XYZ file of N, CA, C and O in Angstrom:
776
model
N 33.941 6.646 -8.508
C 32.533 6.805 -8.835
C 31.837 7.543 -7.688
O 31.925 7.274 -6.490
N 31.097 8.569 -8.293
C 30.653 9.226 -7.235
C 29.064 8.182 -6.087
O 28.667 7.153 -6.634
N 28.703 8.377 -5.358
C 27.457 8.154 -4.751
C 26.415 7.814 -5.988
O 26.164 6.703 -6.454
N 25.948 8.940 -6.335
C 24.910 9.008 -7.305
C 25.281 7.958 -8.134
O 24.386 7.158 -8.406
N 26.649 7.722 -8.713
C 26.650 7.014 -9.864
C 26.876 5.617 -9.392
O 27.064 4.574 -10.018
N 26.818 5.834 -8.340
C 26.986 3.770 -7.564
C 25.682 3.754 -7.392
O 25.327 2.653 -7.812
N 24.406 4.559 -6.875
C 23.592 4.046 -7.059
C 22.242 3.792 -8.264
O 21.080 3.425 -8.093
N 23.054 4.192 -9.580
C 22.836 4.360 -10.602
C 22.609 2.940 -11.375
O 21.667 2.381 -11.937
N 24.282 2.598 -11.042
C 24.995 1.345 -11.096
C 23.807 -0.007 -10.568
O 23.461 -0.933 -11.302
N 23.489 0.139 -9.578
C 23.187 -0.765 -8.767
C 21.530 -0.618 -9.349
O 20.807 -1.364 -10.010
N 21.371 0.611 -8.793
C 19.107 0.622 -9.605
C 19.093 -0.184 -10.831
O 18.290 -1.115 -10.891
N 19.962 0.078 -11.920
C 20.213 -0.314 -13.060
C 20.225 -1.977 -13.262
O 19.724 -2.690 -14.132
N 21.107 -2.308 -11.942
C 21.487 -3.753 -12.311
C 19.957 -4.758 -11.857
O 19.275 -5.562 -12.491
N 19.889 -4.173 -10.359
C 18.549 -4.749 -9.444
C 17.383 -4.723 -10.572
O 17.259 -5.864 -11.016
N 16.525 -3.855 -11.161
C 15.715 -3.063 -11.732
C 15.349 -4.436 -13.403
O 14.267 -4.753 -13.898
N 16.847 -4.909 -13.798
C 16.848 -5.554 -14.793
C 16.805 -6.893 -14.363
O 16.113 -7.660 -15.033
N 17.430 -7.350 -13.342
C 16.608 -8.368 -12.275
C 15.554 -8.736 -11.784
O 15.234 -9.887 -11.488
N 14.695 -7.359 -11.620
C 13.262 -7.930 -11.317
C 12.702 -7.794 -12.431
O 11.715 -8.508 -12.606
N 13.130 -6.820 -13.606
C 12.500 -7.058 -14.722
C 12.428 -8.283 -15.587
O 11.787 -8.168 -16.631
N 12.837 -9.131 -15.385
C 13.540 -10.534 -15.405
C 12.623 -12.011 -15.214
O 12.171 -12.844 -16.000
N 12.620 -11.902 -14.269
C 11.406 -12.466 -13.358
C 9.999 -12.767 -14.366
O 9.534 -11.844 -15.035
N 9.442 -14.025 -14.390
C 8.401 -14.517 -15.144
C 7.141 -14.031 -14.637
O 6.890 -14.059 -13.432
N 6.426 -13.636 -15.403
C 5.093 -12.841 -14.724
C 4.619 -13.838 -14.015
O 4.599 -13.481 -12.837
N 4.116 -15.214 -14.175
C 3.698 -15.539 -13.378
C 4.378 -15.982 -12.141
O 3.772 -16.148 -11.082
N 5.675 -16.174 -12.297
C 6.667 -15.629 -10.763
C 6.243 -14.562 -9.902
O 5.765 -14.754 -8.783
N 6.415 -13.463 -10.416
C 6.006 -12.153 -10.056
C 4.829 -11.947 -9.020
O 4.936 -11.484 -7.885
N 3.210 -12.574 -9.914
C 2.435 -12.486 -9.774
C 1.946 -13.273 -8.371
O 1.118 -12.920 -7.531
N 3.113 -14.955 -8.477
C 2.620 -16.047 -7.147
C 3.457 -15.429 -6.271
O 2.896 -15.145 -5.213
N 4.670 -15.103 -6.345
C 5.729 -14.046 -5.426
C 4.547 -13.137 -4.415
O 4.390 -13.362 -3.215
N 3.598 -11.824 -5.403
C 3.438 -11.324 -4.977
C 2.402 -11.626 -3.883
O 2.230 -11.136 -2.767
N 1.494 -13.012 -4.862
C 0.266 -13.247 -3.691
C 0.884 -13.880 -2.773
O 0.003 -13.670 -1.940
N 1.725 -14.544 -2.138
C 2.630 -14.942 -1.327
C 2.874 -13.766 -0.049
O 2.350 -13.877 1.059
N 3.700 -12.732 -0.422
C 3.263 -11.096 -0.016
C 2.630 -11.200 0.902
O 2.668 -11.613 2.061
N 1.653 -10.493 -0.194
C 0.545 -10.123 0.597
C -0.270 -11.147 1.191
O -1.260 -10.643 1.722
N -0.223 -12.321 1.292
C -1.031 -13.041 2.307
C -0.245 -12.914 3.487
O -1.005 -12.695 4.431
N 1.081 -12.961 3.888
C 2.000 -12.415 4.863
C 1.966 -11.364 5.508
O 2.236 -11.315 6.709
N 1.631 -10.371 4.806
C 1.263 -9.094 5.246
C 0.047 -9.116 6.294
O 0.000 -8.580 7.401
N -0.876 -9.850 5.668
C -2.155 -9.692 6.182
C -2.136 -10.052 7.323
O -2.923 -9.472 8.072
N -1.300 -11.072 7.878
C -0.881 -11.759 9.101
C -0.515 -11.108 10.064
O -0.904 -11.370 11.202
N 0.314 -10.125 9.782
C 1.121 -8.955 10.750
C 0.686 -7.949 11.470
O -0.003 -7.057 10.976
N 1.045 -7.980 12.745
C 0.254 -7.002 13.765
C 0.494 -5.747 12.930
O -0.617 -5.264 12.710
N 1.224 -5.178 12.498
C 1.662 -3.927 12.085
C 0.608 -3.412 11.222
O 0.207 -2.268 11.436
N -0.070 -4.335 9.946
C -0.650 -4.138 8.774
C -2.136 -4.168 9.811
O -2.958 -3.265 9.656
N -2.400 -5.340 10.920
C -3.612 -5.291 11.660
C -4.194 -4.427 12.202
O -5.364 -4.102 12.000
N -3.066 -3.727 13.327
C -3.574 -2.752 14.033
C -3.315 -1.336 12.766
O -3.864 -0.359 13.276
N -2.938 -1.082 11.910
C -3.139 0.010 11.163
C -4.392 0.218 10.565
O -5.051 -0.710 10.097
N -4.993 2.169 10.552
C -6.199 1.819 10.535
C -5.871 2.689 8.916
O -6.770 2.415 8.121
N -4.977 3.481 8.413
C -4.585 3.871 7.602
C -2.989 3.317 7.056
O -1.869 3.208 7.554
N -3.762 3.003 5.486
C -2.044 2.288 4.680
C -1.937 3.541 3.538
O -2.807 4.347 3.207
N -0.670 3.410 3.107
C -0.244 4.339 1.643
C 0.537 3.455 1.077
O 1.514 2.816 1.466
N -0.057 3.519 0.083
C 0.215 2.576 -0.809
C 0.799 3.442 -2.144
O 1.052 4.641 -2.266
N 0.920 2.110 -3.253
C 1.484 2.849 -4.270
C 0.736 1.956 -5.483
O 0.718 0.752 -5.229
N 0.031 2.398 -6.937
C -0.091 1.447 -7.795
C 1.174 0.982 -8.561
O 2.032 1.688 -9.091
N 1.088 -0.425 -8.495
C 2.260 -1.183 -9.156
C 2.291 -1.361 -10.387
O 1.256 -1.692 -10.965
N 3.576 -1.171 -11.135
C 3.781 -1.110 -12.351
C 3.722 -2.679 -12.554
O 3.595 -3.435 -11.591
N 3.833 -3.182 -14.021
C 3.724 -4.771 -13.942
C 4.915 -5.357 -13.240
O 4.651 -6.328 -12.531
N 6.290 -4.938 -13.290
C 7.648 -5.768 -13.081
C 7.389 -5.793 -11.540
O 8.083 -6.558 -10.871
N 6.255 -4.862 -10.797
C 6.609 -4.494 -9.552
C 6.194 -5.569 -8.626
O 5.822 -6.622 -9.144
N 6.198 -5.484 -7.507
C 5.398 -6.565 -6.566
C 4.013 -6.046 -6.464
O 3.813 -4.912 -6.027
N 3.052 -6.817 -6.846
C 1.457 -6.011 -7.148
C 0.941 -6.197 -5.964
O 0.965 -7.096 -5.124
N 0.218 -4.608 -6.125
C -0.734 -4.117 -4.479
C -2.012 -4.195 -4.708
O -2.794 -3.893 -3.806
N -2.304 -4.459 -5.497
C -3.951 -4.720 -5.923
C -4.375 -5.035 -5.023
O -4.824 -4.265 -4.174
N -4.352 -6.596 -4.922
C -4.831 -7.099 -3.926
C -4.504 -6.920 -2.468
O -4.861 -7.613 -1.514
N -3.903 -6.061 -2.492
C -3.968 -5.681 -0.821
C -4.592 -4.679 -0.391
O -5.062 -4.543 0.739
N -4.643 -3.519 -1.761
C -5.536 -2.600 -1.965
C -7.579 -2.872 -1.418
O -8.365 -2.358 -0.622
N -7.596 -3.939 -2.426
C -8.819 -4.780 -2.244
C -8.638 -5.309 -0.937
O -9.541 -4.746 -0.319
N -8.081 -5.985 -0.186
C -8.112 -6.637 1.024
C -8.290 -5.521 2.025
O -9.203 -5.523 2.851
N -7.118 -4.291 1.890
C -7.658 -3.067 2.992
C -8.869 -2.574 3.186
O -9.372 -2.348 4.286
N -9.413 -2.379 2.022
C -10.480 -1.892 1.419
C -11.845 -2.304 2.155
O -12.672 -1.581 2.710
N -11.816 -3.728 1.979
C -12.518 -4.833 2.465
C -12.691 -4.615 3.594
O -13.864 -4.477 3.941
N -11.398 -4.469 4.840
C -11.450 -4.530 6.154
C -11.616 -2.917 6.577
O -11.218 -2.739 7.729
N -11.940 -2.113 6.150
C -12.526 -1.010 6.246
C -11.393 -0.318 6.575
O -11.546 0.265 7.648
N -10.239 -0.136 6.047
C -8.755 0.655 6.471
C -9.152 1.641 5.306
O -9.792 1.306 4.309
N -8.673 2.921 5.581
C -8.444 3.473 4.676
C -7.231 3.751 4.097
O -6.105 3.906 4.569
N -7.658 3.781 3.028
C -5.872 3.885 1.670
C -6.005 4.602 0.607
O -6.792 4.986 -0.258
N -4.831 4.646 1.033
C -4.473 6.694 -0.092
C -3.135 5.862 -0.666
O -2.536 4.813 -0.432
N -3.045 7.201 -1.717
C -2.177 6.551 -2.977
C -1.159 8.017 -3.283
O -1.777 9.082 -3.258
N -0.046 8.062 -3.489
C 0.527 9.234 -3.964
C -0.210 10.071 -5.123
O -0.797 9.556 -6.074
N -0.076 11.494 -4.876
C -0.213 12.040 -6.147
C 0.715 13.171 -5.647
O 0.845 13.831 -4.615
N 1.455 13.063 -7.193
C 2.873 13.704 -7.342
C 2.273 15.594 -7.386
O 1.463 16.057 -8.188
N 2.912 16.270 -6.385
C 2.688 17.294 -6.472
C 3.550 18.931 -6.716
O 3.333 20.120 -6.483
N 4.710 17.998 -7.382
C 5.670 19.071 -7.088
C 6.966 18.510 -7.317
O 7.009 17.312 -7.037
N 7.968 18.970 -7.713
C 9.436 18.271 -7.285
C 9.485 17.643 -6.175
O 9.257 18.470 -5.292
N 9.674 16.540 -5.699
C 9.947 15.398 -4.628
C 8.621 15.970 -3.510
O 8.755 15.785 -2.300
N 7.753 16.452 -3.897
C 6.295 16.766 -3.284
C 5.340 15.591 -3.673
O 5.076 15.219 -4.816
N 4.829 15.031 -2.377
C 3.274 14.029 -3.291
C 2.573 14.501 -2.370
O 3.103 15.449 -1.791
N 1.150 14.073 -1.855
C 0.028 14.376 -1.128
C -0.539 12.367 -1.091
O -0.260 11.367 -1.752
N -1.239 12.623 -0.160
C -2.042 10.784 0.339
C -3.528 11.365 -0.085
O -4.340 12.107 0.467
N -3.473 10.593 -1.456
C -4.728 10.707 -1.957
C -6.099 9.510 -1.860
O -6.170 8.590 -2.676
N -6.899 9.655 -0.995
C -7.721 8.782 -0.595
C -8.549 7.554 -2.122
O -9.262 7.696 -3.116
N -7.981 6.677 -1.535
C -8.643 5.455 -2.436
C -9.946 4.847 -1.738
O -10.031 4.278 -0.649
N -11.048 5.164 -2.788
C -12.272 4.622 -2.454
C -12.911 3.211 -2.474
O -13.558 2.406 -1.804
N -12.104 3.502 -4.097
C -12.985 1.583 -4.607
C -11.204 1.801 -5.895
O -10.466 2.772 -6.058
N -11.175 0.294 -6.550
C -10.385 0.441 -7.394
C -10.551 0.611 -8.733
O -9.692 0.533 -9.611
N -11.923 0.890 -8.849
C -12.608 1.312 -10.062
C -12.356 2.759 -10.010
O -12.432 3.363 -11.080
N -12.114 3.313 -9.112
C -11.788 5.260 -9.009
C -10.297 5.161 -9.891
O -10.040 6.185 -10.525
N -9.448 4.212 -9.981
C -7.777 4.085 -10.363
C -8.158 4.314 -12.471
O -8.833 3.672 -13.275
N -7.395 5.395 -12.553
C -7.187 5.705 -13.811
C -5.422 5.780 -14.582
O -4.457 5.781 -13.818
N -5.279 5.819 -15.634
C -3.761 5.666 -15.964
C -3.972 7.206 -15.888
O -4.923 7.917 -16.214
N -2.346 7.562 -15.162
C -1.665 8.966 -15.129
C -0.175 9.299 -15.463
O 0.489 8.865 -16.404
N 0.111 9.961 -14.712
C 1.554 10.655 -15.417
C 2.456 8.899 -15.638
O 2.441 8.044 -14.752
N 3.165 8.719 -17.009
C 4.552 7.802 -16.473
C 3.504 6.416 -17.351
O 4.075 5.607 -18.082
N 2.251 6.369 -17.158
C 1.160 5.412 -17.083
C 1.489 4.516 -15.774
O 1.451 3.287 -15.719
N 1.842 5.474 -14.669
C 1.458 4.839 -13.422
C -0.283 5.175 -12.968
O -0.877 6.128 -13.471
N -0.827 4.404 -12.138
C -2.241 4.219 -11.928
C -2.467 4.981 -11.329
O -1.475 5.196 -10.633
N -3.540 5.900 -11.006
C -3.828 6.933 -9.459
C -5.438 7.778 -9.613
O -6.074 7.986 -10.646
N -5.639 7.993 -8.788
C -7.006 8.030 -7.846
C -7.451 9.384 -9.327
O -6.759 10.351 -9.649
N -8.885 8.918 -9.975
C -9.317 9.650 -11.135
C -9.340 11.358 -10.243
O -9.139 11.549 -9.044
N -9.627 12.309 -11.227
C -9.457 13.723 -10.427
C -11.003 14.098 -10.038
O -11.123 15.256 -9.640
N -12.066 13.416 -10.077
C -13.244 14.169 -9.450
C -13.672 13.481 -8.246
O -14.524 13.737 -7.395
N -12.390 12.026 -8.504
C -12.944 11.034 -6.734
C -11.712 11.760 -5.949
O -11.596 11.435 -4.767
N -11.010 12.469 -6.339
C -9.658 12.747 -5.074
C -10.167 13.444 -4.095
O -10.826 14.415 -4.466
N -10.067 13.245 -2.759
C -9.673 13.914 -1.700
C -8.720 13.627 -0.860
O -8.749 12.529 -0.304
N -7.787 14.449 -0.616
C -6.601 14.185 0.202
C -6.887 14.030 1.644
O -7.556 14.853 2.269
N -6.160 12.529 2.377
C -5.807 12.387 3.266
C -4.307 13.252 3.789
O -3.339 13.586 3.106
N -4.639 13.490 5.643
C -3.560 14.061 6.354
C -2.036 13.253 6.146
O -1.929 12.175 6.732
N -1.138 13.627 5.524
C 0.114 12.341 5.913
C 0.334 12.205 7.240
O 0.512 11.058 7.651
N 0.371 13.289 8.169
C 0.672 12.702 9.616
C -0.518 11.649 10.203
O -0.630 11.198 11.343
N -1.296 11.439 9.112
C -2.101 10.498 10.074
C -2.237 9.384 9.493
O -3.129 8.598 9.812
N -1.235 9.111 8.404
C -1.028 7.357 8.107
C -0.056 6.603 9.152
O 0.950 7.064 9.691
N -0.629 5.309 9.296
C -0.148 4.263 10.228
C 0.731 3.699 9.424
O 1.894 3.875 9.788
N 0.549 2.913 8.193
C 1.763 2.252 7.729
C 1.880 2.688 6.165
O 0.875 2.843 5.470
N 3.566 2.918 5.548
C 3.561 3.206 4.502
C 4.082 1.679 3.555
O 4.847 0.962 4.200
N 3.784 1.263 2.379
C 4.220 0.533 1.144
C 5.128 1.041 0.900
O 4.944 1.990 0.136
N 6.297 0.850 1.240
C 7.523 1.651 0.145
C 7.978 1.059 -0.950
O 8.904 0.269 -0.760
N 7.569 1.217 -2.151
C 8.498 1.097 -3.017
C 10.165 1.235 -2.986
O 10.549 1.863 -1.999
N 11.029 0.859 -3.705
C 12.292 0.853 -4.149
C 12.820 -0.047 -5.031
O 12.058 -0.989 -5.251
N 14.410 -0.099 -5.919
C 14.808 -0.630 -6.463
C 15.286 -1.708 -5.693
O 14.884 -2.825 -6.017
N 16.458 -1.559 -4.251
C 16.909 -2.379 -3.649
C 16.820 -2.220 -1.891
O 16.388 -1.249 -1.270
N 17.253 -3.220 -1.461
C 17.108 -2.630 0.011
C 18.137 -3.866 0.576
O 18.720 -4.701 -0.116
N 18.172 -3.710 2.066
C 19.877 -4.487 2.830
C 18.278 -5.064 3.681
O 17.143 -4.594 3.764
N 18.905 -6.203 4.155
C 18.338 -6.790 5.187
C 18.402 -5.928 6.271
O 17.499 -6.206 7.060
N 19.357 -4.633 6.793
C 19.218 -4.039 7.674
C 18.409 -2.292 7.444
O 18.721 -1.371 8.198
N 17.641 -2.156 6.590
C 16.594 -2.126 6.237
C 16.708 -0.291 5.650
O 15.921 0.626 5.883
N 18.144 -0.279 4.752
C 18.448 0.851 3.837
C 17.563 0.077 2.601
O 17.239 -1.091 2.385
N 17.338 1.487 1.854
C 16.806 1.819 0.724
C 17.264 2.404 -0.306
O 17.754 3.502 -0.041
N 17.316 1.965 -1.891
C 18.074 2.194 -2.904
C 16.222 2.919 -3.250
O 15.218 2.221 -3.109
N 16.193 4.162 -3.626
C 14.873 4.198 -4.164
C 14.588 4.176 -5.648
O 14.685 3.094 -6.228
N 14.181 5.469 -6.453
C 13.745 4.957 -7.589
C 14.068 6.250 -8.511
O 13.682 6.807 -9.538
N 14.846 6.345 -7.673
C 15.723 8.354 -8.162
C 15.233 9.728 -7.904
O 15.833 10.799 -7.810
N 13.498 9.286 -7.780
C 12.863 10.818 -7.567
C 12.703 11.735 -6.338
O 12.117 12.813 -6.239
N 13.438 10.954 -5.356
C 13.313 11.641 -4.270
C 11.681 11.581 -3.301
O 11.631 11.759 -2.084
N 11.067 11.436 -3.748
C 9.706 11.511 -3.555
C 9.406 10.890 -1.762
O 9.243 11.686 -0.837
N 9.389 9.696 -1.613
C 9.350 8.862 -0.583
C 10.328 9.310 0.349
O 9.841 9.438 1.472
N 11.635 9.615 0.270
C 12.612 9.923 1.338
C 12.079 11.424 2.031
O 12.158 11.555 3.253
N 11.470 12.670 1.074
C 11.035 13.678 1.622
C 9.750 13.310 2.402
O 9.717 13.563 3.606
N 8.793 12.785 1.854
C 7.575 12.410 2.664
C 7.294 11.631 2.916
O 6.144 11.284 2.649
N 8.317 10.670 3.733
C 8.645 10.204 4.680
C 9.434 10.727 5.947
O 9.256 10.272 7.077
N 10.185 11.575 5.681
C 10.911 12.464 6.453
C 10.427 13.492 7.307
O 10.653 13.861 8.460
N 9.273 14.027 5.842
C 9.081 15.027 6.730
C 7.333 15.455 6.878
O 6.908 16.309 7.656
N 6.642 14.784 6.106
C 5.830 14.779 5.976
C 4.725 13.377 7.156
O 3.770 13.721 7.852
N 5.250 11.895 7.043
C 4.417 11.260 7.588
C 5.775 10.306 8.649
O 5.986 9.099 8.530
N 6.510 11.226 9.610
C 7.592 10.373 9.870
C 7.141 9.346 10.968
O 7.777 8.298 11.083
N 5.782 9.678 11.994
C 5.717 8.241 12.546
C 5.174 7.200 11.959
O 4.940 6.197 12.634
N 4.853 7.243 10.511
C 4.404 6.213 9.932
C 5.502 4.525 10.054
O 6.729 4.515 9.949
N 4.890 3.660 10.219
C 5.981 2.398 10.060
C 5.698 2.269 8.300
O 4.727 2.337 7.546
N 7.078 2.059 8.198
C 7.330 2.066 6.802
C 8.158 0.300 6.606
O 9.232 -0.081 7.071
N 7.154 -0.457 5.751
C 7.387 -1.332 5.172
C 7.483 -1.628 2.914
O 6.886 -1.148 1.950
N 8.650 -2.717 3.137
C 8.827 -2.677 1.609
C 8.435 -4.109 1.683
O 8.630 -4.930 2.578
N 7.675 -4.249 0.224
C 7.786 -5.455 0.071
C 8.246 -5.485 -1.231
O 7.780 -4.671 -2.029
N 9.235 -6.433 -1.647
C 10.104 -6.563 -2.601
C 10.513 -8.382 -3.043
O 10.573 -9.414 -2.374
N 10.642 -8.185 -3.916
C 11.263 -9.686 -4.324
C 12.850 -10.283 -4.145
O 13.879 -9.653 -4.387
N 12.785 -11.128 -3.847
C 13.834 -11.841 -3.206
C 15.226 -11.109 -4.240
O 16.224 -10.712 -3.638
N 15.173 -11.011 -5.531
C 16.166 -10.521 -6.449
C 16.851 -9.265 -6.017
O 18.013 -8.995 -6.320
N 15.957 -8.408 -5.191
C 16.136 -6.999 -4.852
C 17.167 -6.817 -3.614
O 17.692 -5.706 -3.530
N 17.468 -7.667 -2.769
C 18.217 -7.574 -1.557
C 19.316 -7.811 -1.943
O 19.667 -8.616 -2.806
N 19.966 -7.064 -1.273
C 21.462 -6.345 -1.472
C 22.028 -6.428 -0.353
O 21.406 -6.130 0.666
N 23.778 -7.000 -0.298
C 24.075 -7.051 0.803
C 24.588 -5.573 1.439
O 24.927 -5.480 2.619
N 24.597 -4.804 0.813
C 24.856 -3.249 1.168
C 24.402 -2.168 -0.337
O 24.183 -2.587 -1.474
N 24.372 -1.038 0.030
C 24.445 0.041 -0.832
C 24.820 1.512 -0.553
O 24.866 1.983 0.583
N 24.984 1.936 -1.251
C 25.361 3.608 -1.785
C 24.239 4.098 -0.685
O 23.158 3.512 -0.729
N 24.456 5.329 0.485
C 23.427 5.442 0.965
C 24.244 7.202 1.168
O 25.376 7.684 1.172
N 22.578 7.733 1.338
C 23.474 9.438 1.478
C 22.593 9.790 2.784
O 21.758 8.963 3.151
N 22.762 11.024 3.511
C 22.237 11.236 4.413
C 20.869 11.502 4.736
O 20.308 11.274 5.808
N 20.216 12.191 3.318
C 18.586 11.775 2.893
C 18.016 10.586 2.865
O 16.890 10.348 3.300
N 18.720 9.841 2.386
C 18.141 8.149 2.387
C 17.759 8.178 3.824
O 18.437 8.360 4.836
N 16.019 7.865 3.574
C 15.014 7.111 4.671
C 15.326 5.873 4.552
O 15.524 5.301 3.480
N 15.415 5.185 6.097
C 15.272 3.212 5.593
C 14.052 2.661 6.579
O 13.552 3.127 7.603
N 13.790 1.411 5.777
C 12.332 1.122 5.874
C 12.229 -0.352 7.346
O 12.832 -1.411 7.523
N 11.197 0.351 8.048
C 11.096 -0.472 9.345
C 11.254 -2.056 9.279
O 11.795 -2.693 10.183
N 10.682 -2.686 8.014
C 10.963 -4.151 7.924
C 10.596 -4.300 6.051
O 9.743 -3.706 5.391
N 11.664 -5.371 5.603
C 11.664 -5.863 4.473
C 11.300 -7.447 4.175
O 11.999 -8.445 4.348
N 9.521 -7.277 3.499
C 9.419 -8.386 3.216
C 8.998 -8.958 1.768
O 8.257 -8.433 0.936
N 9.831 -10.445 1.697
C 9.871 -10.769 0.392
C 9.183 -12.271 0.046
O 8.437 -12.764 0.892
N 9.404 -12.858 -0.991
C 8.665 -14.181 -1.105
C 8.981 -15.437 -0.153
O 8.351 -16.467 0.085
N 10.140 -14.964 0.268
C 11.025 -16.507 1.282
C 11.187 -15.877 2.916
O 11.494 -16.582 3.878
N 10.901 -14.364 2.984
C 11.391 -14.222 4.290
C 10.528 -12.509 4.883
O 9.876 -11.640 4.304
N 10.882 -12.672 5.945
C 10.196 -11.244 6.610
C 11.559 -10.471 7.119
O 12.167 -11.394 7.662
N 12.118 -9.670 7.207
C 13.134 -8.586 7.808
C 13.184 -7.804 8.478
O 13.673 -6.719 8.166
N 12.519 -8.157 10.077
C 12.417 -7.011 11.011
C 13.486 -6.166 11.196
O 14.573 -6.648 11.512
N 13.323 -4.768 11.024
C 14.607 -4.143 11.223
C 14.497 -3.505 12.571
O 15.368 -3.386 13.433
N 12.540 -2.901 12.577
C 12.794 -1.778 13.828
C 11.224 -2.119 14.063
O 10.569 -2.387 13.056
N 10.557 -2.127 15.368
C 9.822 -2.012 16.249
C 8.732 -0.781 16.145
O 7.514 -0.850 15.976
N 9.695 0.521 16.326
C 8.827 1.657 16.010
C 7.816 2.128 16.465
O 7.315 3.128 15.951
């Protein structure tokens, strides 16, 4: 089996795992999260987050959205700009969030203005799976590994994910970005300092 198709294998299996999961699991999972988050020097001293809107199966950012928001951080949201291209599109209020491509959520088109990526402090990474030593199975599109790479690379990049998602290894290629710390409903995963 080639690479691609082990991690095909594996998105596939993880993916139907968290799809799995009782919403209101999901939902106390996630506020669990993010009250953890909020705790962390990393999320504290950041004065800019990038975030992502969460699909339902996902770990929900709403409320952290609202909590940044609150503490006067600013937060930008992908908007897909290209083959494995996005831009950090500034989030105002969460009333600006409209359904878009996929019916993923993102910043309506007359509130957008783009934020710099080199000047986000911490990124939300999404993914399907991740290792306690803090590789990333992503979500196939490439998107996050390029701009992360090359676009916002001193950003500290955190996942938060549900306990179902950790993997004791995976399929990893030389593009695969991995994420500074992985945290989930039972535990935190410092990987790197940064």
């Amino acid at each position: 089996m080639t690479c691609a198709e082990e991690k095909e294998v594996l998105r596939t299996k993880v993916t139907a795992a968290r799809q799995a999961l009782p919403m209101d699991y999901r939902e106390a999972a996630s506020q669990k999260m993010t009250a953890e988050l909020l705790t962390l020097a990393v999320y504290k001293k950041a004065q800019s987050i990038f975030l992502y809107a969460s699909m339902p199966d996902e770990v929900q950012l709403y409320g952290l959205m609202s909590a940044a928001l609150q503490a006067g951080k600013m937060v930008a949201l992908p908007l897909i700009t290209g083959k494995r291209q996005m831009e950090a599109v500034v989030l105002s209020s969460l009333a600006d969030l409209v359904p878009g491509k996929y019916g993923i959520k993102t910043v309506a088109v007359n509130k957008r203005s783009l934020f710099p990526a080199e000047k986000i402090d911490l990124i939300i990474v999404p993914g399907a799976a991740f290792t306690a030593g803090g590789q990333r199975l992503g979500l196939g599109g490439g998107f996050y590994d390029v701009f992360m790479a090359e676009r916002a690379p001193a950003a500290y990049r955190l996942a938060m994910a549900y306990d179902c998602q950790l993997v004791a290894s995976l399929p990893t290629e030389s593009h695969d970005v991995a994420v500074d710390m992985v945290l989930t409903e039972s535990k935190c995963l410092k990987v790197s300092d940064k």
